[in-house]
Coordinates of C-alpha atoms in Angstrom, one line a residue:
Chain A
M2 CA -23.8 -19.2 -3.8
A3 CA -23.4 -17.3 -0.6
Y4 CA -19.8 -15.3 -1.2
E5 CA -19.0 -17.8 1.8
D6 CA -18.8 -20.5 -0.2
E7 CA -17.5 -19.3 -3.6
P8 CA -13.8 -20.8 -4.2
K9 CA -11.3 -18.5 -3.8
I10 CA -7.3 -18.4 -3.6
I11 CA -5.8 -16.0 -0.5
H12 CA -9.1 -15.5 0.6
Q13 CA -9.1 -19.6 0.7
H14 CA -8.2 -19.5 4.6
I15 CA -7.8 -16.1 5.3
N16 CA -10.6 -16.5 8.2
V17 CA -9.0 -19.6 9.9
P18 CA -8.3 -18.7 13.6
D19 CA -4.7 -18.0 14.0
I20 CA -4.1 -18.8 10.4
K21 CA -1.4 -16.4 10.4
K22 CA 0.7 -19.0 13.4
I23 CA 2.8 -21.3 11.2
D24 CA 1.5 -23.8 12.9
V25 CA -1.9 -23.7 11.3
Y26 CA -0.7 -22.3 8.6
E27 CA 1.2 -25.4 7.3
A28 CA -2.2 -27.5 9.2
H29 CA -4.0 -26.1 6.0
D30 CA -1.0 -26.7 2.9
G31 CA 1.3 -24.0 4.2
Y32 CA 4.7 -24.6 2.6
Q33 CA 3.7 -27.1 0.5
A34 CA 4.4 -25.7 -2.6
W35 CA 7.6 -24.4 -1.2
R36 CA 9.0 -28.0 -0.1
K37 CA 7.6 -29.1 -4.3
A38 CA 9.7 -26.1 -5.5
L39 CA 13.1 -26.4 -3.5
S40 CA 12.2 -30.8 -4.2
E41 CA 11.1 -31.0 -7.8
M42 CA 11.2 -27.8 -9.5
S43 CA 14.2 -25.4 -10.9
G44 CA 14.0 -21.7 -10.6
D45 CA 13.2 -21.6 -14.4
D46 CA 10.4 -24.2 -13.9
V47 CA 8.7 -21.9 -11.3
L48 CA 9.1 -18.6 -13.4
N49 CA 7.1 -20.8 -16.8
E50 CA 5.0 -22.5 -14.1
V51 CA 4.1 -18.2 -13.5
K52 CA 4.1 -18.0 -16.5
A53 CA 1.6 -20.5 -17.8
S54 CA -1.0 -19.3 -15.3
G55 CA -1.2 -15.7 -16.5
L56 CA -0.7 -14.0 -13.1
A57 CA -0.4 -10.4 -14.0
G58 CA 0.3 -7.2 -11.6
R59 CA -2.6 -6.5 -9.2
G60 CA -1.2 -3.6 -7.8
G61 CA -2.8 -1.9 -10.1
A62 CA -0.3 -2.1 -13.4
W63 CA -1.9 -5.5 -14.6
F64 CA 1.9 -6.5 -16.1
P65 CA 2.2 -9.7 -16.3
T66 CA 4.4 -11.4 -13.9
G67 CA 6.0 -14.6 -15.7
M68 CA 7.2 -12.3 -18.8
K69 CA 8.2 -9.7 -15.8
W70 CA 10.7 -11.8 -14.3
S71 CA 12.1 -13.6 -17.2
F72 CA 13.3 -10.2 -18.4
M73 CA 15.8 -9.8 -15.2
P74 CA 19.7 -10.6 -17.7
K75 CA 20.8 -14.2 -15.7
P76 CA 24.7 -13.9 -16.1
V77 CA 24.1 -10.6 -13.6
F78 CA 24.3 -11.0 -9.7
P79 CA 23.1 -10.3 -6.9
K80 CA 19.7 -10.2 -8.4
Y81 CA 17.1 -8.5 -6.4
L82 CA 13.3 -9.4 -5.6
V83 CA 11.1 -6.5 -3.7
C84 CA 7.5 -7.3 -2.3
N85 CA 5.5 -3.8 -2.7
C86 CA 3.7 -3.4 0.5
D87 CA 2.9 0.7 0.0
E88 CA -1.0 0.0 -0.2
S89 CA -2.0 3.4 0.3
E90 CA -4.2 4.2 -3.4
P91 CA -7.2 5.4 -1.9
G92 CA -10.3 2.8 -2.0
T93 CA -7.7 0.1 -1.6
F94 CA -7.3 -2.3 1.6
S95 CA -6.7 -5.7 0.4
N96 CA -2.8 -5.9 1.0
R97 CA -3.3 -5.3 4.6
E98 CA -5.7 -8.0 5.1
I99 CA -3.2 -10.7 4.2
V100 CA -0.6 -9.1 5.6
I101 CA -2.3 -8.6 9.2
K102 CA -3.6 -12.2 9.0
H103 CA -2.3 -14.7 6.5
P104 CA 1.7 -13.3 6.4
H105 CA 2.6 -16.9 5.7
I106 CA 1.1 -17.0 2.5
L107 CA 2.7 -13.6 1.4
L108 CA 6.1 -15.1 2.6
E109 CA 5.9 -17.9 1.1
G110 CA 5.0 -16.5 -2.2
F111 CA 7.9 -13.9 -1.7
M112 CA 10.0 -17.1 -1.4
L113 CA 9.2 -18.8 -4.8
G114 CA 9.0 -15.8 -6.2
C115 CA 13.3 -15.2 -5.0
Y116 CA 13.6 -18.6 -6.4
A117 CA 12.1 -18.1 -9.6
I118 CA 14.8 -15.3 -10.3
G119 CA 17.7 -16.4 -8.6
C120 CA 17.2 -13.8 -5.2
N121 CA 19.4 -14.6 -2.4
H122 CA 18.2 -11.6 -0.8
G123 CA 14.9 -10.4 -0.4
Y124 CA 13.4 -7.3 0.8
I125 CA 9.4 -6.7 1.5
Y126 CA 9.0 -3.4 1.5
V127 CA 5.8 -2.5 4.2
R128 CA 3.9 1.0 4.4
G129 CA 5.4 2.9 7.6
E130 CA 1.7 2.9 8.8
F131 CA 1.5 -0.5 8.3
M132 CA 2.9 -1.2 12.2
Q133 CA 0.5 -4.0 13.1
G134 CA 1.4 -5.7 9.3
Y135 CA 5.1 -5.1 10.2
A136 CA 4.9 -6.5 13.7
T137 CA 3.1 -9.0 12.2
L138 CA 5.2 -9.8 9.3
R139 CA 8.3 -9.8 11.5
R140 CA 6.5 -12.3 13.8
A141 CA 5.7 -14.8 11.2
L142 CA 8.9 -14.3 9.3
A143 CA 11.1 -15.5 12.4
E144 CA 8.6 -18.4 12.4
A145 CA 10.0 -19.4 9.4
R146 CA 13.2 -18.5 9.7
A147 CA 13.1 -21.0 12.8
R148 CA 11.7 -23.5 10.5
G149 CA 14.0 -23.2 8.1
Y150 CA 12.2 -21.9 5.0
V151 CA 14.8 -18.9 5.3
G152 CA 18.4 -19.2 5.8
K153 CA 21.9 -20.8 4.4
N154 CA 21.1 -23.9 2.6
V155 CA 17.2 -23.5 2.9
L156 CA 15.5 -27.2 3.8
G157 CA 19.0 -28.6 3.0
S158 CA 18.1 -27.9 -1.0
G159 CA 21.4 -25.8 -1.4
F160 CA 19.5 -22.5 -2.0
D161 CA 20.0 -19.6 0.2
L162 CA 17.6 -17.2 1.0
E163 CA 17.4 -13.3 3.3
I164 CA 14.7 -11.7 3.7
T165 CA 14.8 -8.6 4.7
L166 CA 11.4 -6.4 6.1
H167 CA 11.6 -2.6 5.7
V168 CA 9.7 0.6 6.6
G169 CA 8.7 3.7 4.7
A170 CA 7.5 6.3 6.8
G171 CA 4.4 8.1 5.1
A172 CA 4.1 9.1 1.6
Y173 CA 2.0 7.5 -0.9
I174 CA 4.6 8.2 -4.1
C175 CA 7.0 5.0 -2.9
G176 CA 4.0 2.6 -4.3
E177 CA 5.5 4.1 -7.3
E178 CA 8.2 1.2 -7.7
T179 CA 11.0 3.5 -8.9
A180 CA 10.8 5.8 -6.1
L181 CA 10.5 2.7 -3.7
L182 CA 13.8 1.8 -4.2
S183 CA 14.5 5.4 -3.9
S184 CA 13.2 4.8 -0.1
L185 CA 14.9 1.2 0.6
E186 CA 17.7 3.2 -0.5
G187 CA 17.7 5.3 2.4
D188 CA 16.6 8.9 -0.5
R189 CA 13.7 10.8 -0.6
G190 CA 10.9 8.8 -2.1
Q191 CA 11.2 9.8 -5.7
P192 CA 9.9 8.2 -8.9
R193 CA 13.6 7.6 -11.4
L194 CA 14.0 7.6 -15.3
K195 CA 13.0 4.7 -16.6
P196 CA 15.0 3.1 -18.9
P197 CA 16.8 1.8 -17.5
F198 CA 14.0 -0.2 -15.9
P199 CA 14.8 -2.0 -12.6
A200 CA 14.4 -5.2 -14.3
V201 CA 17.7 -3.9 -15.2
E202 CA 19.0 -1.2 -13.4
G203 CA 16.6 -1.4 -10.0
L204 CA 17.7 -1.8 -6.3
Y205 CA 21.3 -1.0 -5.7
A206 CA 21.6 -0.9 -9.3
K207 CA 21.7 -4.3 -9.8
P208 CA 18.5 -6.4 -11.7
T209 CA 14.7 -5.8 -9.5
S210 CA 12.1 -7.0 -10.0
V211 CA 9.0 -4.7 -7.4
N212 CA 5.9 -7.3 -6.9
N213 CA 3.0 -6.4 -5.3
V214 CA 2.2 -8.4 -2.2
E215 CA -1.6 -9.5 -3.7
T216 CA 0.8 -10.8 -6.8
L217 CA 3.3 -12.7 -4.8
S218 CA 0.2 -13.9 -2.5
N219 CA -1.3 -16.0 -5.7
V220 CA 1.8 -17.4 -6.1
P221 CA 1.7 -20.6 -3.6
F222 CA -1.7 -21.7 -5.5
I223 CA -0.3 -21.8 -9.0
I224 CA 2.9 -24.0 -7.5
G225 CA 1.0 -26.3 -5.9
Q226 CA -1.9 -26.5 -7.7
G227 CA -0.8 -25.7 -11.2
A228 CA -1.1 -23.0 -13.9
A229 CA -3.9 -24.5 -15.6
A230 CA -6.1 -25.0 -12.1
F231 CA -5.3 -21.1 -11.4
R232 CA -6.4 -20.8 -15.9
Q233 CA -10.1 -21.8 -14.8
W234 CA -11.1 -18.5 -12.4
G235 CA -10.7 -15.6 -15.0
T236 CA -10.5 -14.8 -18.3
E237 CA -8.6 -15.8 -20.7
K238 CA -6.3 -12.6 -21.2
A239 CA -6.5 -12.4 -17.4
P240 CA -6.9 -15.5 -15.6
G241 CA -7.6 -16.5 -12.0
M242 CA -9.1 -14.1 -9.3
K243 CA -9.0 -10.4 -7.5
I244 CA -9.7 -9.5 -4.7
V245 CA -11.9 -6.4 -5.0
S246 CA -11.7 -3.9 -1.9
V247 CA -15.5 -2.4 -1.9
S248 CA -16.1 1.1 -0.2
G249 CA -17.7 4.0 -0.2
H250 CA -21.4 4.1 0.2
V251 CA -22.2 0.3 0.6
N252 CA -23.8 -1.4 3.2
K253 CA -21.0 -3.8 3.7
P254 CA -17.8 -2.5 2.7
G255 CA -15.1 -5.0 2.7
N256 CA -12.9 -7.4 0.4
Y257 CA -14.0 -9.6 -1.9
E258 CA -12.1 -12.5 -3.9
V259 CA -13.7 -13.3 -7.5
P260 CA -13.0 -14.3 -10.2
V261 CA -11.6 -11.8 -12.8
G262 CA -14.6 -10.9 -14.9
T263 CA -17.4 -10.9 -12.2
S264 CA -19.3 -8.2 -13.2
I265 CA -19.8 -5.4 -10.7
R266 CA -23.0 -4.6 -10.2
K267 CA -23.0 -8.6 -8.5
I268 CA -19.7 -7.8 -6.8
L269 CA -21.8 -4.8 -5.3
E270 CA -25.8 -6.4 -4.8
E271 CA -25.1 -10.1 -3.9
Y272 CA -21.6 -9.4 -2.2
A273 CA -21.7 -6.0 -0.7
G274 CA -24.9 -5.7 0.0
G275 CA -26.0 -3.1 -2.1
V276 CA -26.1 1.1 -1.8
L277 CA -26.6 2.3 1.5
G278 CA -30.4 2.9 2.1
G279 CA -30.9 1.6 -1.1
K280 CA -29.9 5.2 -2.5
G281 CA -29.3 5.3 -6.5
I282 CA -25.2 6.2 -7.6
K283 CA -24.1 8.8 -8.6
V284 CA -20.7 7.7 -9.9
F285 CA -18.7 5.4 -9.0
F286 CA -14.0 4.6 -9.7
P287 CA -13.7 0.8 -10.1
G288 CA -10.0 0.6 -9.7
G289 CA -8.8 3.0 -7.0
S290 CA -8.8 6.9 -7.2
S291 CA -6.4 7.1 -9.8
T292 CA -9.0 5.6 -12.4
P293 CA -11.6 7.3 -14.1
M294 CA -14.5 8.0 -12.6
L295 CA -18.1 5.4 -14.2
T296 CA -21.7 6.4 -14.6
P297 CA -23.8 3.8 -13.1
D298 CA -25.0 3.1 -17.0
K299 CA -21.5 1.1 -16.8
L300 CA -22.1 -2.0 -13.3
D301 CA -22.8 -4.5 -15.7
T302 CA -19.4 -4.3 -16.9
P303 CA -17.3 -7.4 -16.2
L304 CA -14.4 -6.5 -14.3
D305 CA -11.4 -7.3 -15.8
P306 CA -8.5 -4.9 -17.6
Q307 CA -9.8 -5.5 -20.9
S308 CA -13.8 -4.8 -20.3
I309 CA -13.3 -1.5 -18.0
T310 CA -11.1 -0.6 -20.4
A311 CA -13.7 -0.4 -23.1
A312 CA -15.8 1.0 -20.4
G313 CA -13.9 3.9 -20.3
S314 CA -12.0 3.5 -17.1
I315 CA -8.8 1.3 -15.9
L316 CA -9.1 -1.7 -13.0
G317 CA -6.4 -0.9 -11.6
T318 CA -6.2 -2.2 -7.7
A319 CA -10.3 -3.0 -8.1
G320 CA -10.8 -0.5 -5.4
L321 CA -14.3 0.1 -6.0
C322 CA -15.8 3.0 -4.3
I323 CA -19.5 4.1 -4.8
F324 CA -20.9 7.5 -4.2
D325 CA -24.0 7.5 -3.6
E326 CA -27.0 10.3 -5.8
D327 CA -26.5 12.9 -3.1
V328 CA -22.4 13.4 -3.2
D329 CA -21.9 17.0 -5.2
V330 CA -18.9 15.6 -7.7
V331 CA -17.5 18.7 -7.5
K332 CA -17.0 18.5 -3.9
V333 CA -15.8 14.7 -4.3
T334 CA -13.2 15.9 -7.2
H335 CA -11.9 18.8 -4.5
R336 CA -11.0 16.5 -1.6
L337 CA -9.7 13.9 -3.9
L338 CA -7.0 16.2 -5.6
R339 CA -6.0 17.5 -2.1
F340 CA -5.1 13.8 -2.0
Y341 CA -2.9 14.3 -4.7
K342 CA -1.6 17.8 -4.0
H343 CA -0.7 16.4 -0.8
E344 CA 0.6 13.2 -2.0
S345 CA 3.1 14.8 -4.8
C346 CA 6.5 14.8 -4.1
G347 CA 7.7 17.9 -5.5
K348 CA 10.3 16.6 -8.1
C349 CA 9.1 17.9 -11.3
T350 CA 6.9 21.0 -12.3
P351 CA 3.8 20.2 -14.0
C352 CA 2.6 17.9 -11.0
R353 CA 4.1 19.9 -7.7
E354 CA 2.7 23.3 -9.6
G355 CA -0.6 22.0 -11.6
N356 CA -1.8 20.5 -8.4
D357 CA -1.9 23.4 -6.7
W358 CA -3.4 25.5 -8.9
L359 CA -6.1 22.3 -9.8
V360 CA -6.7 22.6 -5.7
A361 CA -6.8 26.1 -5.9
I362 CA -9.4 26.5 -8.4
L363 CA -11.2 23.8 -7.1
N364 CA -11.4 25.1 -3.9
R365 CA -13.2 28.7 -5.3
L366 CA -15.8 25.8 -6.5
A367 CA -16.2 24.1 -3.7
Q368 CA -17.2 27.0 -2.0
G369 CA -19.5 28.5 -4.3
R370 CA -18.0 31.1 -5.7
G371 CA -16.6 29.5 -9.4
K372 CA -15.6 31.9 -12.0
D373 CA -17.2 31.5 -15.5
G374 CA -15.0 28.9 -17.7
D375 CA -13.5 27.3 -14.3
A376 CA -14.1 24.0 -15.7
D377 CA -12.7 24.9 -19.1
L378 CA -9.3 26.0 -17.2
L379 CA -9.7 22.8 -15.0
V380 CA -9.6 20.7 -18.0
D381 CA -6.8 22.9 -19.7
M382 CA -4.2 22.6 -16.8
A383 CA -5.4 18.7 -16.0
T384 CA -4.2 17.8 -19.7
N385 CA -1.3 20.2 -19.3
I386 CA -0.5 17.7 -16.3
A387 CA -1.4 14.1 -17.7
G388 CA 1.6 12.7 -20.1
R389 CA 3.8 15.5 -18.7
S390 CA 4.8 14.6 -15.4
F391 CA 7.7 12.3 -14.5
C392 CA 6.1 9.7 -13.0
L393 CA 2.0 8.6 -13.1
L394 CA 1.0 10.2 -10.5
G395 CA 0.1 13.5 -12.4
D396 CA -2.0 11.6 -14.7
A397 CA -4.0 9.8 -11.6
A398 CA -4.6 13.7 -9.8
A399 CA -5.8 14.6 -14.0
T400 CA -8.0 11.9 -13.4
P401 CA -10.9 13.0 -11.3
V402 CA -10.5 16.2 -12.4
L403 CA -11.2 15.3 -16.7
S404 CA -13.4 12.0 -16.0
S405 CA -16.2 14.1 -13.0
I406 CA -15.8 17.2 -16.2
K407 CA -16.5 15.1 -18.9
N408 CA -19.6 13.5 -17.0
F409 CA -20.6 15.8 -15.2
R410 CA -19.8 19.5 -16.4
E411 CA -23.4 20.9 -15.7
D412 CA -22.5 20.4 -12.0
Y413 CA -19.8 22.7 -12.2
E414 CA -21.9 25.2 -13.7
K415 CA -23.8 25.0 -10.7
H416 CA -20.9 26.4 -8.2
I417 CA -19.9 29.0 -10.5
T418 CA -22.1 32.2 -8.9
N419 CA -19.9 34.9 -9.6
P420 CA -19.8 34.7 -13.7
I421 CA -17.4 37.4 -14.6
E422 CA -15.9 38.2 -18.2
E423 CA -12.3 38.3 -18.1
K424 CA -10.0 35.8 -16.5
V425 CA -8.1 36.0 -13.9
F426 CA -6.3 33.3 -14.7
I427 CA -4.8 33.4 -17.7
P428 CA -3.8 29.4 -19.0
L429 CA -0.1 29.3 -19.7
T430 CA -0.7 27.2 -23.0
S431 CA -3.8 26.2 -25.2
G432 CA -5.1 22.6 -26.2
N433 CA -2.7 19.8 -26.1
G434 CA -0.2 20.5 -28.4
H435 CA 4.0 21.1 -28.0
Chain B
M5 CA 22.2 11.6 23.2
L6 CA 21.4 8.5 21.7
S7 CA 21.1 6.0 24.0
D8 CA 23.3 2.8 24.0
A9 CA 20.0 0.7 23.3
A10 CA 19.5 2.9 20.5
V11 CA 22.9 2.7 18.7
Q12 CA 22.4 -1.4 19.3
R13 CA 19.7 -1.1 17.5
I14 CA 20.7 0.7 14.5
Q15 CA 23.6 -1.8 14.4
E16 CA 21.3 -4.5 14.3
I17 CA 19.4 -3.1 11.4
V18 CA 22.2 -1.7 9.7
K19 CA 23.7 -5.2 9.0
E20 CA 20.6 -6.2 6.7
Y21 CA 21.7 -4.2 3.8
P22 CA 24.7 -3.7 1.8
N23 CA 25.3 -0.2 3.0
T24 CA 24.5 2.2 5.9
K25 CA 22.0 4.4 3.8
S26 CA 19.5 2.1 3.7
A27 CA 18.9 1.7 7.4
L28 CA 18.3 5.5 7.6
V29 CA 14.7 5.4 8.1
P30 CA 14.8 2.4 10.5
A31 CA 17.2 4.4 12.3
L32 CA 15.3 7.8 12.2
Y33 CA 12.8 5.4 13.4
V34 CA 15.2 4.5 16.4
A35 CA 16.0 8.1 17.3
Q36 CA 12.2 9.2 17.2
R37 CA 11.4 6.7 19.6
D38 CA 14.7 7.3 21.8
A39 CA 14.1 10.9 21.9
G40 CA 10.0 10.4 23.0
G41 CA 8.6 10.7 19.9
W42 CA 9.7 13.1 17.7
L43 CA 13.3 13.7 16.1
P44 CA 15.1 17.0 17.8
R45 CA 18.4 18.2 16.1
E46 CA 20.6 16.2 17.9
A47 CA 19.4 13.0 17.0
M48 CA 19.4 13.0 13.4
V49 CA 23.1 14.7 13.9
E50 CA 24.4 11.6 15.7
V51 CA 22.1 9.3 13.4
A52 CA 24.0 10.8 10.1
E53 CA 27.6 10.1 12.2
E54 CA 26.0 7.0 13.4
L55 CA 25.4 6.1 9.7
D56 CA 28.5 8.3 7.9
L57 CA 26.0 10.1 6.1
P58 CA 26.0 14.0 5.4
E59 CA 24.1 15.5 7.9
S60 CA 22.2 17.6 4.8
H61 CA 20.8 14.0 3.6
V62 CA 19.7 13.4 6.8
Y63 CA 17.4 16.0 7.0
S64 CA 16.2 16.1 3.4
V65 CA 15.0 12.1 4.4
A66 CA 13.4 13.0 7.7
T67 CA 11.7 16.1 6.5
F68 CA 10.6 14.2 3.0
Y69 CA 7.9 11.9 5.1
S70 CA 5.2 12.6 6.6
M71 CA 6.0 10.3 9.9
F72 CA 9.1 11.9 11.6
Y73 CA 8.1 15.1 13.7
L74 CA 10.2 17.5 13.7
K75 CA 8.8 19.6 16.2
P76 CA 8.3 17.7 20.1
I77 CA 5.1 16.3 19.2
G78 CA 1.6 15.3 22.0
E79 CA 1.9 12.0 24.0
N80 CA -0.7 11.3 22.2
V81 CA -1.3 11.5 18.4
I82 CA -4.6 10.9 16.7
Q83 CA -4.6 10.7 13.3
V84 CA -8.2 10.5 11.2
C85 CA -8.2 9.4 7.8
T86 CA -10.2 12.1 5.5
T87 CA -9.3 10.5 2.5
S88 CA -12.4 10.1 -0.2
P89 CA -13.7 6.5 0.7
C90 CA -13.6 7.9 4.5
G91 CA -15.4 11.3 4.0
L92 CA -18.0 9.2 2.8
R93 CA -18.3 7.3 6.3
G94 CA -18.3 10.3 8.8
A95 CA -15.1 10.8 8.8
N96 CA -15.4 14.5 8.9
E97 CA -17.8 14.5 11.3
I98 CA -15.3 12.2 14.0
V99 CA -13.2 15.1 13.4
D100 CA -15.7 17.6 14.6
C101 CA -15.8 15.2 17.5
F102 CA -12.4 15.0 18.5
K103 CA -11.9 19.0 17.5
K104 CA -14.4 19.1 20.5
R105 CA -13.7 16.8 22.7
L106 CA -10.3 17.9 23.2
G107 CA -10.7 21.5 22.5
V108 CA -8.0 21.9 19.9
G109 CA -7.8 22.4 16.3
L110 CA -6.3 20.6 13.4
N111 CA -2.5 20.3 13.7
E112 CA -2.7 21.3 17.3
T113 CA -1.4 20.1 20.8
T114 CA -3.9 20.6 24.2
A115 CA -2.6 22.5 26.9
D116 CA -1.4 19.6 29.1
G117 CA 0.6 18.0 25.7
K118 CA -1.2 14.8 25.7
F119 CA -3.4 15.1 22.7
T120 CA -2.1 16.5 19.5
L121 CA -5.2 16.0 16.7
M122 CA -3.6 15.6 13.0
E123 CA -5.9 15.2 9.4
V124 CA -4.3 12.2 7.4
E125 CA -4.3 10.7 4.0
C126 CA -5.5 7.3 3.4
L127 CA -4.6 4.6 5.7
A128 CA -5.6 1.6 3.4
A129 CA -8.6 0.3 5.7
C130 CA -11.6 2.5 4.1
N131 CA -13.9 -0.8 5.1
V132 CA -13.0 -0.1 8.3
A133 CA -14.3 3.9 8.4
P134 CA -13.8 5.7 9.7
M135 CA -10.6 5.2 11.3
A136 CA -7.3 7.0 12.7
Q137 CA -4.8 6.0 13.7
I138 CA -3.6 6.9 16.8
N139 CA 0.0 6.3 18.0
E140 CA 0.5 2.4 16.8
D141 CA -3.3 1.4 16.5
Y142 CA -5.6 1.5 14.2
Y143 CA -9.0 2.6 15.7
V144 CA -11.8 1.3 13.3
N145 CA -15.3 1.8 13.0
I146 CA -15.0 4.8 15.4
T147 CA -18.2 6.5 16.6
E148 CA -19.3 9.6 18.5
E149 CA -19.3 7.9 21.8
R150 CA -15.6 5.9 21.0
V151 CA -14.4 9.1 20.5
D152 CA -15.0 9.9 24.4
E153 CA -13.8 6.7 25.6
I154 CA -10.3 6.6 23.5
V155 CA -9.7 9.9 24.6
T156 CA -10.4 9.3 28.3
M157 CA -8.8 6.1 27.9
L158 CA -5.2 7.0 26.2
G159 CA -5.3 10.5 28.8
R160 CA -5.4 8.0 31.9
G161 CA -2.6 5.7 30.0
E162 CA -4.4 3.1 29.7
K163 CA -4.9 1.4 26.4
P164 CA -8.6 0.8 24.6
P165 CA -9.3 -3.3 24.3
Y166 CA -10.2 -2.8 20.8
A167 CA -6.4 -1.7 20.1
E168 CA -4.6 -3.9 17.4
F169 CA -1.3 -4.0 19.8
A170 CA -1.6 -5.2 23.4
Q171 CA 1.2 -3.6 24.4
N172 CA 1.9 0.2 24.5
L173 CA 4.6 0.8 22.2
K174 CA 4.3 5.3 22.9
G175 CA 4.0 5.7 19.0
A176 CA 6.9 4.2 18.0
H177 CA 7.2 2.3 15.0
P178 CA 8.4 -1.1 16.2
I179 CA 11.2 -1.3 13.8
A180 CA 12.5 0.3 16.5
F181 CA 12.3 -2.3 18.8
T182 CA 13.4 -5.4 19.5
D183 CA 12.5 -9.1 18.8
A184 CA 12.8 -9.3 22.8
E185 CA 10.7 -6.2 23.2
L186 CA 8.1 -7.5 21.1
G187 CA 7.4 -10.8 22.8
I188 CA 9.0 -12.2 19.9
D189 CA 10.0 -16.0 20.9
V190 CA 10.1 -18.8 18.5
S191 CA 12.5 -20.7 20.8
G192 CA 9.2 -23.2 20.7
I193 CA 9.8 -24.1 17.0
K194 CA 11.9 -27.5 14.9
P195 CA 12.8 -26.6 12.2
A196 CA 10.9 -28.8 9.5
D197 CA 12.5 -31.4 7.7
P198 CA 14.6 -31.2 4.7
V199 CA 13.8 -32.3 1.3
V200 CA 14.6 -35.1 -0.8
K201 CA 15.9 -33.5 -4.0
K202 CA 13.6 -35.1 -6.8
E203 CA 16.0 -36.0 -9.9
K204 CA 14.1 -34.9 -13.3
P205 CA 13.8 -37.6 -15.2
A206 CA 16.7 -37.2 -17.9
E207 CA 15.7 -35.8 -20.7
A208 CA 15.4 -38.6 -23.7
A209 CA 19.0 -38.5 -25.7
P210 CA 18.7 -36.9 -28.7
T211 CA 18.3 -39.4 -31.3
E212 CA 21.5 -39.1 -33.9
A213 CA 20.2 -37.8 -37.2
K214 CA 20.6 -39.8 -39.9

């Protein structure tokens, strides 16, 4: 079946002209789930339906959404729902398409989420660079308010709901949920220690759930059609659909919403039109640049969290980036690490200093001036960043280094043209021990 | 230094939060727009006064985020994404084209003050690479010919027809604008019908244990 004819959830109406306008959205069953929830369901009913659907966090962590919501202590007020629209993981671009083309589906899902957890004032954190996305959401929110879907006593139900659009100002780290909350509170976007987890002490030290754009945009379908309808797709452990962002050396880069568990090869060949110029693949990452690189022998892996983990990587955001056979893996890693070095927030030493050193060594390798033992040195440093930094950014930075050396150590050796006996940089520690 | 309109917009934004500190990033966007595209020290000091925050805090936040400029910047800011997925599709060549066309290097401004060229990290638009953020817009699938056209049109103060915003926001974030300025008008939209609460069927009374 052609991709266009396959069933979809979020993308079902995404290409309908003017779907970003409220009357067009309503003509395509928009806000019916919101009306249904307000008229015949309690907040707990909504939460239980989401729990039963098995929806898990589409921002990359794949944590069960219903369970996340149920962790919030009931008797504490106020509570907050915060939508993470700070999409900035290299190779990931599904949220941006939703907010610029289909803002009401996100708003409806956000409203349902607020109702489920008993939040009367929610915040949508929109990445600073998404100026068009912000403006689109702002217009859509004004329309929703005019219709009475937001505000005091929503549609006469007795439920009050305010929604505020907040904006970032350029910092990858703000996609990390506690850094996002710091940023929303008007501080530098630096992560916080967990515990306490946001469900207990989040925004303004109140119970908070932070959910991704795509996660929330699935909720109107789940409430409108029921958990069983959602479960008709996907795997037992990860039901539903996932929007896969395909980029890099492919003929038709783009977002493809497919049942969780669809094989990577099918997405690549049938939907994304195969590799540019019919070339072979050197390497790909399946879930954003922070997930370990895989080699083409893993192309038949089903795209679900469990199978990708078994294949040696992480599904993450399902940002699938393809690198053709002609790429230089060392240069690819070098460029990726420049990203992490730039985006390290500077709070903890392993990530701030470690990334700087990783880039310094990759710099000389990329220029063909590597020294004997550089690959081992990189591994040593990367293993001392991973697991020892304050948040996962450090682990993310170590990932391309470790996975590329694991798969392509011989490529690193090719960049050593100036082998010397003594090591210029002496590792501060050896091995993994504390 | 902050205009009355800017102060008014900041106060409008403050109402959305339980404290003034949360309004800091939006307020800095308002101040940056007000000051003509960058944040002079005096503007930050006034934001601190307006929000009743320590000046040092305002400065620490302004320096953390990449979208605040602490020095004067070109009228048009061209930021090409060169992160890996864009790099695979010719982003570095596009950077070279801009360099050649403008006669400047990265992080430099043309002598006439019209353009600043920069490289940025992932803008979440890898499907339309190579791409750049120029002022308030994303320009996608950029080709060599487009580089020339974009620079020529922006240099004349016009917006290329494929820009995302029809309006010229001069690179300012739309949060710095009022609804009226952005042309958001919902006066024609009527309230929806109220919902009718359906009582849930009462659960059967538990039968008394015998």
